[in-house]
Amino acid sequence: MLPHSYAVDSLSRSQDLASAILASTTPSQISATCASIDFFLQSHSPDQSRHFFSITFPILICKLFGFDDASSLPPPPPSQKPPSNGWVELASQSSLPDLSSKIFSLLSPNGTLMNSISAVDRHSLVKYVFPVERLPEWVRFMLSNEKYFRVISDLCPFFKGKIKEDAVQGSLCQIQLNVFEYYLFWFAYYPVCKGNSENLDSNSVKRSSKFRLENWTRSIRGFSGSSKREMEQKFEGNLYIQLLYGYLRAFVPIFDLGAHQPYRSSILNYSLKCDGSVIVRAEFLVNVFVHYWLVDNDFSPLPVNVCKSFGVSFPFRSMLGEIPPTSGLGEVVKLFVKYLNLSSVMSTDGFDNIECNESPRWRVSGGFDSGGSRDLVSLSPSVCSVGSWNSCIQRPLYRFILRTFLFSPVGTSMKNTSQVFSVWVSYMEPWTISLDDFAELDVVINGSSKDVRNQETESQNSGYSPVWQAFVLSNFLYYSSLVMHFIGFAHKFLHTDPEVIAQMVLKVISLLTSSKELVDLIKNVDGVFHSKQAVSSKSALNSLYRIVPSIREQLKDWEDGLCESDADGSFLHENWNKDLKLFSDGEDGGQRLLQLFILRAEAELQVGDIAHAHSLQIIDSLKEKVSYLFGGSTVKPIPISPELRQPQHTRDELFKPRRVGNQTSSNVTYKGDWMKRPISDDEVAWLAKLLIWLSSWLNESLGLNRPEDNDVGSKWFYVNIPGDAVNLNGSGEIVKTLVCLIGSWLLMMGTTTTRLMRKHGLRINLRVLASKKVVMVLLIFVVFSVLKKACGLFH
């Protein structure tokens, strides 16, 4: 037991530090405060540091990340931005490397703070209650339902032992964490909070069921008071990225995970710290980042078979809706995924033979020792078996990328989408990852520019080779189904920036065709997937038949609930991608859609009088790559001719470019599904959907969806009138005759108009009435008429 004087001294100094942290706003004050914290923790034992972690540490987290009171206050209203003057943000924006170095030294995984956290957790001296409002969205929904929160520990093992009932309000539950877990939750939540606040300030289109006049008038010139935010500085090189890499390198091993299992029979001479607690801590860290960044607001957060095994069915689709992932996470997710993919690089290149003591740059650091906290998490089946973290992130990363492509609203900035696209491309080519990619971050962490690369990495970045076949097969949907979804996204957003979208498509096709072995593997798997024959004469194909059930299961699970709707302008809205169609010969196949994309991209890029040479070079390169991918000599342009107006060719008319070269719009007729183009920001969403449905019903009722039959209308029908004289006696019969005459005339005019519309391929389109400008004019007219009548009553 501590003497009373020591306890009072520790309490008073912790309170003084809390006051100093709150008052630190300038770089000099922040540097001095960091030094004071470091000195306090070095001069006090874990028992004496209890007051620091119970009083000062929550305030330190608030100032580091710019939050409100982390322990008690609820999140601010959506209309309010969280403070942007956090120490991490200030150090990233300022040109003062000393400030960034001071904060990094304080929060370093090998620093005094982390060592103190380890000592306090070892004795279980402090526990925190984490605010439920700051958890991932799907976890918040589960904890709000008594039926679900009792099984969340089984579904997510990293929550095991952390969900407790509220002692004050027994019906509610709490998330109780130790110091390290508490800090890590806030660290993972910071980029999510930042992305949400930045997204609120942007002018991207948001689907809302509430009536807001400012949303209607935003697209009308003169009503909008702000322009779109410019692209802000990248996360790369920021203090947060440096800390993230430091924690990953210190706590998450990238070589053989089995080396950390106790009593493992191996020739490796690993240190005493390489025990089960390392893998427990690493799995906890990875799971926290996955659920905060990749899953978060996903309405299918867990594998379908896992939910079925526990008898759980989540109604998240109706609650969360079709909303894209949090924006602004591209850079942190890219570093996270790239680092975890190093485990695949290590196992593929034979790095499993690296001893734990032999590679100080890539081993798990000993600065944070959680040997006494083995109850951190329970090991789950998600830990990869062959030294790879790949299976831990396969499904959540796939859905994160796909939800971005499907649910990004038209009119939104391409910054976030391009970052997510970069994550996807980086994940698909792990053979390009080398330790040199992290050299600059290693300089920050190691404090020197010493080259610590291993000799085995010299030939690492050599492109695809057959040793990567297992990786491609286990992630085959990234190379097939997700490519098809991306082509739909490219068609949908081509008008926003044709050159950028064309470059993105070229990047994907270039990746697929980067190696003949890779092209052959993808084609062979696709052929086996669609083949009805279970056995082939070729032994190489027989081995591929065994993975077809796994691919079908992945397709059903990874794309659970993710399909294009009728109003999002995608080519898959009529038939969900239940089958892989990249190499299909049908109108929904990848070759036809890529041909159509090239045609549209050429038209969009040639809008100006002089097409840029670089843009034309992109199109030429894309034609060459597509020809190589599908085995054709050239990419034949899709002819725009009357033959395309036959009903079996409606797919080519799905996307309508703004201009088609130098031709006028009368030369090219796009009809049919163009009414189902994406809801734009100058339309009232619910009214547009209603008018689309009404237009479709009228077109179907009047037969405008069918082509005009040439035989119909060529014959005239005659009515024989009796020879007896007809006498019209009385005004009633005269009126009846006139009404029948007018009705017949109107019916004849309607029939003739319908026949002409069917002949020329015209259809009823009431969607134009959903324009915000039209609705605004009608609304003003109605308000003016009501006010005029009201004024007339007073007079």
Tab-separated table of C-alpha atoms in Angstrom, residues 86-415:
chain	number	residue	atom	x	y	z
A	86	GLY	CA	-6.077	18.165	-31.937
A	87	TRP	CA	-2.384	17.694	-31.401
A	88	VAL	CA	-2.111	15.012	-34.091
A	89	GLU	CA	-3.851	17.224	-36.636
A	90	LEU	CA	-1.786	20.246	-35.629
A	91	ALA	CA	1.475	18.330	-35.958
A	92	SER	CA	0.432	17.029	-39.380
A	93	GLN	CA	-0.510	20.452	-40.718
A	94	SER	CA	2.389	22.443	-39.266
A	95	SER	CA	5.862	22.618	-40.736
A	96	LEU	CA	7.479	21.904	-37.369
A	97	PRO	CA	9.098	18.456	-37.435
A	98	ASP	CA	10.148	18.828	-33.791
A	99	LEU	CA	6.514	18.924	-32.672
A	100	SER	CA	5.663	15.802	-34.635
A	101	SER	CA	8.752	14.089	-33.237
A	102	LYS	CA	7.800	14.984	-29.651
A	103	ILE	CA	4.252	13.619	-30.002
A	104	PHE	CA	5.467	10.499	-31.788
A	105	SER	CA	8.020	9.888	-29.059
A	106	LEU	CA	5.248	10.185	-26.459
A	107	LEU	CA	2.924	7.740	-28.245
A	108	SER	CA	5.611	5.444	-29.662
A	109	PRO	CA	5.018	1.717	-29.084
A	110	ASN	CA	8.430	1.585	-27.389
A	111	GLY	CA	7.951	4.810	-25.451
A	112	THR	CA	7.443	5.443	-21.775
A	113	LEU	CA	3.662	5.830	-22.121
A	114	MET	CA	3.181	2.411	-23.715
A	115	ASN	CA	5.463	0.785	-21.147
A	116	SER	CA	3.399	2.355	-18.357
A	117	ILE	CA	0.184	1.212	-20.015
A	118	SER	CA	1.555	-2.333	-20.134
A	119	ALA	CA	2.474	-2.229	-16.452
A	120	VAL	CA	-0.910	-0.828	-15.390
A	121	ASP	CA	-2.814	-3.403	-17.449
A	122	ARG	CA	-0.680	-6.198	-16.076
A	123	HIS	CA	-2.024	-5.404	-12.605
A	124	SER	CA	-5.544	-4.491	-13.868
A	125	LEU	CA	-5.408	-1.193	-12.003
A	126	VAL	CA	-7.662	0.878	-14.310
A	127	LYS	CA	-10.762	0.077	-16.383
A	128	TYR	CA	-12.650	2.427	-18.703
A	129	VAL	CA	-16.187	2.481	-20.052
A	130	PHE	CA	-16.051	3.202	-23.770
A	131	PRO	CA	-18.964	5.261	-25.145
A	132	VAL	CA	-21.338	3.086	-27.145
A	133	GLU	CA	-21.984	6.028	-29.492
A	134	ARG	CA	-18.404	5.818	-30.758
A	135	LEU	CA	-18.494	2.129	-31.673
A	136	PRO	CA	-18.920	0.887	-35.265
A	137	GLU	CA	-22.487	1.367	-36.450
A	138	TRP	CA	-23.414	-2.293	-36.711
A	139	VAL	CA	-22.117	-2.904	-33.151
A	140	ARG	CA	-24.272	-0.042	-31.870
A	141	PHE	CA	-27.357	-1.634	-33.420
A	142	MET	CA	-26.529	-4.972	-31.817
A	143	LEU	CA	-25.966	-3.493	-28.372
A	144	SER	CA	-29.278	-1.626	-28.538
A	145	ASN	CA	-31.136	-4.942	-28.825
A	146	GLU	CA	-31.110	-7.317	-25.879
A	147	LYS	CA	-31.565	-10.274	-28.227
A	148	TYR	CA	-28.341	-9.528	-30.089
A	149	PHE	CA	-25.949	-8.101	-27.520
A	150	ARG	CA	-25.869	-11.392	-25.628
A	151	VAL	CA	-24.336	-13.205	-28.630
A	152	ILE	CA	-21.962	-10.500	-29.831
A	153	SER	CA	-19.135	-11.970	-27.757
A	154	ASP	CA	-19.536	-15.258	-29.617
A	155	LEU	CA	-19.779	-13.594	-33.004
A	156	CYS	CA	-16.852	-11.250	-32.358
A	157	PRO	CA	-14.352	-12.857	-29.983
A	158	PHE	CA	-12.442	-9.610	-29.481
A	159	PHE	CA	-15.481	-8.368	-27.476
A	160	LYS	CA	-15.364	-11.372	-25.175
A	161	GLY	CA	-15.274	-10.373	-21.515
A	162	LYS	CA	-15.730	-6.679	-22.346
A	163	ILE	CA	-19.540	-6.362	-22.467
A	164	LYS	CA	-20.980	-5.797	-19.021
A	165	GLU	CA	-24.393	-4.745	-17.790
A	166	ASP	CA	-24.681	-1.221	-16.471
A	167	ALA	CA	-24.644	-1.297	-12.666
A	168	VAL	CA	-26.851	1.809	-12.513
A	169	GLN	CA	-29.211	0.994	-15.374
A	170	GLY	CA	-29.367	-2.775	-15.491
A	171	SER	CA	-31.125	-2.913	-18.852
A	172	LEU	CA	-28.213	-1.241	-20.632
A	173	CYS	CA	-24.782	-2.667	-21.379
A	174	GLN	CA	-21.292	-1.201	-21.228
A	175	ILE	CA	-18.022	-1.793	-23.040
A	176	GLN	CA	-15.326	-2.082	-20.365
A	177	LEU	CA	-11.739	-1.883	-21.617
A	178	ASN	CA	-8.292	-1.781	-20.135
A	179	VAL	CA	-5.958	1.131	-20.878
A	180	PHE	CA	-4.383	-0.284	-24.047
A	181	GLU	CA	-7.736	-1.350	-25.494
A	182	TYR	CA	-9.301	2.003	-24.597
A	183	TYR	CA	-6.543	3.934	-26.354
A	184	LEU	CA	-6.663	1.655	-29.404
A	185	PHE	CA	-10.432	2.099	-29.807
A	186	TRP	CA	-10.042	5.879	-29.825
A	187	PHE	CA	-7.080	5.641	-32.176
A	188	ALA	CA	-9.145	3.588	-34.667
A	189	TYR	CA	-12.165	5.880	-34.313
A	190	TYR	CA	-10.207	9.061	-35.100
A	191	PRO	CA	-10.063	8.731	-38.950
A	192	VAL	CA	-13.722	7.630	-39.001
A	193	CYS	CA	-14.754	10.733	-37.072
A	194	LYS	CA	-12.588	12.907	-39.292
A	195	GLY	CA	-14.011	11.387	-42.467
A	196	ASN	CA	-17.590	11.867	-41.304
A	197	SER	CA	-16.991	15.517	-40.413
A	198	GLU	CA	-15.333	16.223	-43.772
A	199	ASN	CA	-18.151	14.462	-45.588
A	200	LEU	CA	-20.702	16.712	-43.876
A	201	ASP	CA	-18.963	19.791	-45.278
A	202	SER	CA	-18.807	18.514	-48.849
A	203	ASN	CA	-21.513	19.103	-51.411
A	204	SER	CA	-21.833	15.456	-52.345
A	205	VAL	CA	-25.340	14.181	-52.932
A	206	LYS	CA	-26.929	12.521	-49.924
A	207	ARG	CA	-30.075	10.469	-49.975
A	208	SER	CA	-32.502	11.771	-47.395
A	209	SER	CA	-36.117	10.976	-46.683
A	210	LYS	CA	-36.725	14.353	-45.059
A	211	PHE	CA	-38.022	17.418	-46.865
A	212	ARG	CA	-35.302	20.042	-47.057
A	213	LEU	CA	-35.771	23.078	-49.237
A	214	GLU	CA	-32.047	23.808	-49.307
A	215	ASN	CA	-31.429	20.367	-50.821
A	216	TRP	CA	-33.829	21.177	-53.636
A	217	THR	CA	-32.285	24.522	-54.413
A	218	ARG	CA	-28.650	23.479	-54.111
A	219	SER	CA	-28.356	22.648	-57.811
A	220	ILE	CA	-29.938	25.931	-58.941
A	221	ARG	CA	-27.426	28.641	-59.640
A	222	GLY	CA	-27.690	31.550	-57.316
A	223	PHE	CA	-28.955	29.538	-54.352
A	224	SER	CA	-25.746	27.676	-53.556
A	225	GLY	CA	-23.410	29.634	-51.350
A	226	SER	CA	-20.310	27.431	-51.368
A	227	SER	CA	-18.286	25.428	-53.830
A	228	LYS	CA	-16.919	21.916	-53.521
A	229	ARG	CA	-14.019	21.476	-51.217
A	230	GLU	CA	-10.664	21.107	-52.873
A	231	MET	CA	-8.603	17.981	-52.364
A	232	GLU	CA	-6.865	18.185	-49.022
A	233	GLN	CA	-3.446	16.967	-48.200
A	234	LYS	CA	-2.829	13.243	-48.177
A	235	PHE	CA	-2.508	11.165	-45.064
A	236	GLU	CA	0.851	9.910	-46.230
A	237	GLY	CA	3.619	11.405	-44.144
A	238	ASN	CA	1.171	12.535	-41.464
A	239	LEU	CA	1.753	11.782	-37.813
A	240	TYR	CA	-1.251	9.456	-37.707
A	241	ILE	CA	0.166	7.334	-40.536
A	242	GLN	CA	3.504	7.172	-38.744
A	243	LEU	CA	1.826	6.033	-35.526
A	244	LEU	CA	-0.318	3.486	-37.362
A	245	TYR	CA	2.725	1.976	-39.026
A	246	GLY	CA	4.598	1.972	-35.725
A	247	TYR	CA	1.802	0.045	-33.977
A	248	LEU	CA	1.445	-2.417	-36.856
A	249	ARG	CA	5.169	-3.076	-36.971
A	250	ALA	CA	5.407	-3.413	-33.192
A	251	PHE	CA	2.319	-5.502	-32.450
A	252	VAL	CA	1.427	-7.395	-35.658
A	253	PRO	CA	3.922	-10.002	-36.907
A	254	ILE	CA	4.143	-10.468	-40.659
A	255	PHE	CA	6.132	-13.673	-40.751
A	256	ASP	CA	5.089	-17.166	-39.700
A	257	LEU	CA	2.412	-16.735	-37.038
A	258	GLY	CA	2.973	-20.279	-35.914
A	259	ALA	CA	6.364	-19.227	-34.584
A	260	HIS	CA	4.531	-17.416	-31.788
A	261	GLN	CA	2.563	-20.426	-30.669
A	262	PRO	CA	4.019	-21.858	-27.451
A	263	TYR	CA	5.467	-25.367	-27.526
A	264	ARG	CA	5.703	-25.253	-31.302
A	265	SER	CA	8.120	-27.824	-32.704
A	266	SER	CA	10.472	-25.806	-34.864
A	267	ILE	CA	14.108	-25.157	-35.526
A	268	LEU	CA	13.483	-21.429	-35.004
A	269	ASN	CA	15.362	-19.891	-32.109
A	270	TYR	CA	12.751	-17.330	-31.082
A	271	SER	CA	12.879	-15.239	-27.952
A	272	LEU	CA	10.746	-15.638	-24.865
A	273	LYS	CA	8.449	-12.850	-25.984
A	274	CYS	CA	7.344	-14.911	-28.998
A	275	ASP	CA	4.456	-16.618	-27.173
A	276	GLY	CA	0.691	-16.849	-27.460
A	277	SER	CA	0.148	-13.345	-26.111
A	278	VAL	CA	1.748	-11.901	-29.257
A	279	ILE	CA	-0.829	-13.497	-31.560
A	280	VAL	CA	-3.652	-12.551	-29.177
A	281	ARG	CA	-2.621	-8.916	-29.147
A	282	ALA	CA	-2.039	-8.901	-32.911
A	283	GLU	CA	-5.453	-10.377	-33.643
A	284	PHE	CA	-7.123	-7.834	-31.374
A	285	LEU	CA	-5.379	-4.956	-33.149
A	286	VAL	CA	-6.302	-6.242	-36.618
A	287	ASN	CA	-9.926	-6.885	-35.647
A	288	VAL	CA	-10.378	-3.403	-34.211
A	289	PHE	CA	-9.097	-1.766	-37.392
A	290	VAL	CA	-11.154	-4.089	-39.607
A	291	HIS	CA	-14.433	-3.400	-37.823
A	292	TYR	CA	-13.899	0.349	-37.487
A	293	TRP	CA	-12.637	0.986	-41.022
A	294	LEU	CA	-13.853	-1.797	-43.310
A	295	VAL	CA	-17.076	-3.052	-41.724
A	296	ASP	CA	-18.548	-0.149	-39.690
A	297	ASN	CA	-21.862	0.618	-41.458
A	298	ASP	CA	-22.067	-2.589	-43.523
A	299	PHE	CA	-25.525	-4.180	-43.234
A	300	SER	CA	-23.940	-7.651	-43.572
A	301	PRO	CA	-21.021	-7.300	-41.147
A	302	LEU	CA	-20.361	-11.006	-40.544
A	303	PRO	CA	-20.144	-14.070	-42.796
A	304	VAL	CA	-23.530	-15.584	-43.595
A	305	ASN	CA	-22.593	-19.064	-42.390
A	306	VAL	CA	-21.434	-17.679	-39.032
A	307	CYS	CA	-24.768	-15.919	-38.509
A	308	LYS	CA	-26.690	-19.051	-39.480
A	309	SER	CA	-24.679	-21.179	-37.080
A	310	PHE	CA	-25.740	-18.912	-34.203
A	311	GLY	CA	-29.286	-18.516	-35.498
A	312	VAL	CA	-28.876	-14.763	-35.875
A	313	SER	CA	-30.528	-12.710	-38.600
A	314	PHE	CA	-29.671	-9.019	-38.633
A	315	PRO	CA	-32.221	-6.455	-39.880
A	316	PHE	CA	-29.418	-4.052	-40.729
A	317	ARG	CA	-30.456	-3.591	-44.377
A	318	SER	CA	-33.490	-1.512	-43.412
A	319	MET	CA	-31.583	0.391	-40.708
A	320	LEU	CA	-28.305	1.211	-42.404
A	321	GLY	CA	-29.567	1.389	-45.982
A	322	GLU	CA	-27.455	1.537	-49.110
A	323	ILE	CA	-24.833	3.981	-47.900
A	324	PRO	CA	-21.174	3.934	-48.919
A	325	PRO	CA	-18.369	3.393	-46.384
A	326	THR	CA	-16.960	6.363	-44.517
A	327	SER	CA	-14.980	8.587	-46.845
A	328	GLY	CA	-11.392	9.609	-46.187
A	329	LEU	CA	-10.208	6.174	-45.058
A	330	GLY	CA	-8.410	5.292	-48.293
A	331	GLU	CA	-4.881	6.117	-47.179
A	332	VAL	CA	-5.043	4.440	-43.772
A	333	VAL	CA	-6.739	1.355	-45.218
A	334	LYS	CA	-4.125	1.169	-47.970
A	335	LEU	CA	-1.263	1.174	-45.452
A	336	PHE	CA	-3.105	-1.336	-43.260
A	337	VAL	CA	-3.821	-3.737	-46.139
A	338	LYS	CA	-0.388	-3.298	-47.666
A	339	TYR	CA	1.307	-4.133	-44.380
A	340	LEU	CA	-0.829	-7.234	-43.810
A	341	ASN	CA	-0.103	-8.377	-47.363
A	342	LEU	CA	3.569	-8.473	-46.411
A	343	SER	CA	2.772	-11.731	-44.617
A	344	SER	CA	1.849	-13.236	-47.993
A	345	VAL	CA	5.059	-11.847	-49.464
A	346	MET	CA	7.098	-13.348	-46.646
A	347	SER	CA	5.536	-16.792	-46.916
A	348	THR	CA	5.781	-16.775	-50.723
A	349	ASP	CA	9.410	-15.654	-50.799
A	350	GLY	CA	10.525	-18.068	-48.100
A	351	PHE	CA	10.716	-15.559	-45.271
A	352	ASP	CA	9.358	-18.108	-42.839
A	353	ASN	CA	12.959	-19.083	-42.212
A	354	ILE	CA	13.763	-15.692	-40.717
A	355	GLU	CA	14.432	-16.052	-37.041
A	356	CYS	CA	12.634	-13.924	-34.537
A	357	ASN	CA	15.862	-12.468	-33.243
A	358	GLU	CA	17.437	-12.092	-36.650
A	359	SER	CA	15.253	-9.420	-38.180
A	360	PRO	CA	14.869	-6.547	-35.729
A	361	ARG	CA	13.108	-4.458	-38.321
A	362	TRP	CA	10.229	-6.827	-38.822
A	363	ARG	CA	9.931	-8.749	-35.607
A	364	VAL	CA	7.433	-7.891	-32.929
A	365	SER	CA	8.923	-5.271	-30.679
A	366	GLY	CA	9.279	-5.942	-26.999
A	367	GLY	CA	8.353	-2.447	-25.852
A	368	PHE	CA	4.796	-3.414	-25.041
A	369	ASP	CA	4.554	-6.558	-22.971
A	370	SER	CA	1.100	-7.933	-22.440
A	371	GLY	CA	2.221	-11.271	-21.160
A	372	GLY	CA	0.076	-10.777	-18.105
A	373	SER	CA	-3.052	-9.959	-20.080
A	374	ARG	CA	-3.637	-13.162	-22.028
A	375	ASP	CA	-7.363	-12.662	-21.608
A	376	LEU	CA	-7.193	-9.767	-24.048
A	377	VAL	CA	-9.040	-11.697	-26.689
A	378	SER	CA	-9.903	-15.269	-27.462
A	379	LEU	CA	-8.280	-16.747	-30.499
A	380	SER	CA	-10.786	-17.045	-33.324
A	381	PRO	CA	-10.753	-19.090	-36.495
A	382	SER	CA	-10.115	-15.905	-38.437
A	383	VAL	CA	-6.396	-16.077	-37.690
A	384	CYS	CA	-4.730	-17.272	-40.837
A	385	SER	CA	-3.012	-20.594	-40.670
A	386	VAL	CA	-0.052	-20.301	-43.000
A	387	GLY	CA	1.473	-17.127	-41.667
A	388	SER	CA	-0.848	-14.847	-43.586
A	389	TRP	CA	-3.401	-12.292	-42.436
A	390	ASN	CA	-5.077	-12.461	-45.826
A	391	SER	CA	-8.164	-14.442	-44.826
A	392	CYS	CA	-8.863	-11.979	-41.998
A	393	ILE	CA	-9.504	-9.120	-44.408
A	394	GLN	CA	-10.752	-10.874	-47.563
A	395	ARG	CA	-14.489	-10.475	-47.008
A	396	PRO	CA	-14.590	-7.083	-45.226
A	397	LEU	CA	-12.168	-5.526	-47.718
A	398	TYR	CA	-14.127	-6.917	-50.692
A	399	ARG	CA	-17.391	-5.487	-49.372
A	400	PHE	CA	-15.684	-2.200	-48.459
A	401	ILE	CA	-14.515	-1.767	-52.071
A	402	LEU	CA	-17.751	-3.012	-53.632
A	403	ARG	CA	-19.965	-0.810	-51.451
A	404	THR	CA	-17.876	2.177	-52.508
A	405	PHE	CA	-18.411	1.347	-56.188
A	406	LEU	CA	-22.140	0.601	-55.824
A	407	PHE	CA	-23.340	3.224	-53.374
A	408	SER	CA	-21.222	6.286	-54.188
A	409	PRO	CA	-23.818	8.873	-55.258
A	410	VAL	CA	-23.585	10.625	-58.598
A	411	GLY	CA	-22.014	14.050	-58.199
A	412	THR	CA	-19.739	13.073	-55.334
A	413	SER	CA	-16.035	13.841	-55.386
A	414	MET	CA	-13.777	11.270	-57.012
A	415	LYS	CA	-11.111	11.728	-54.328
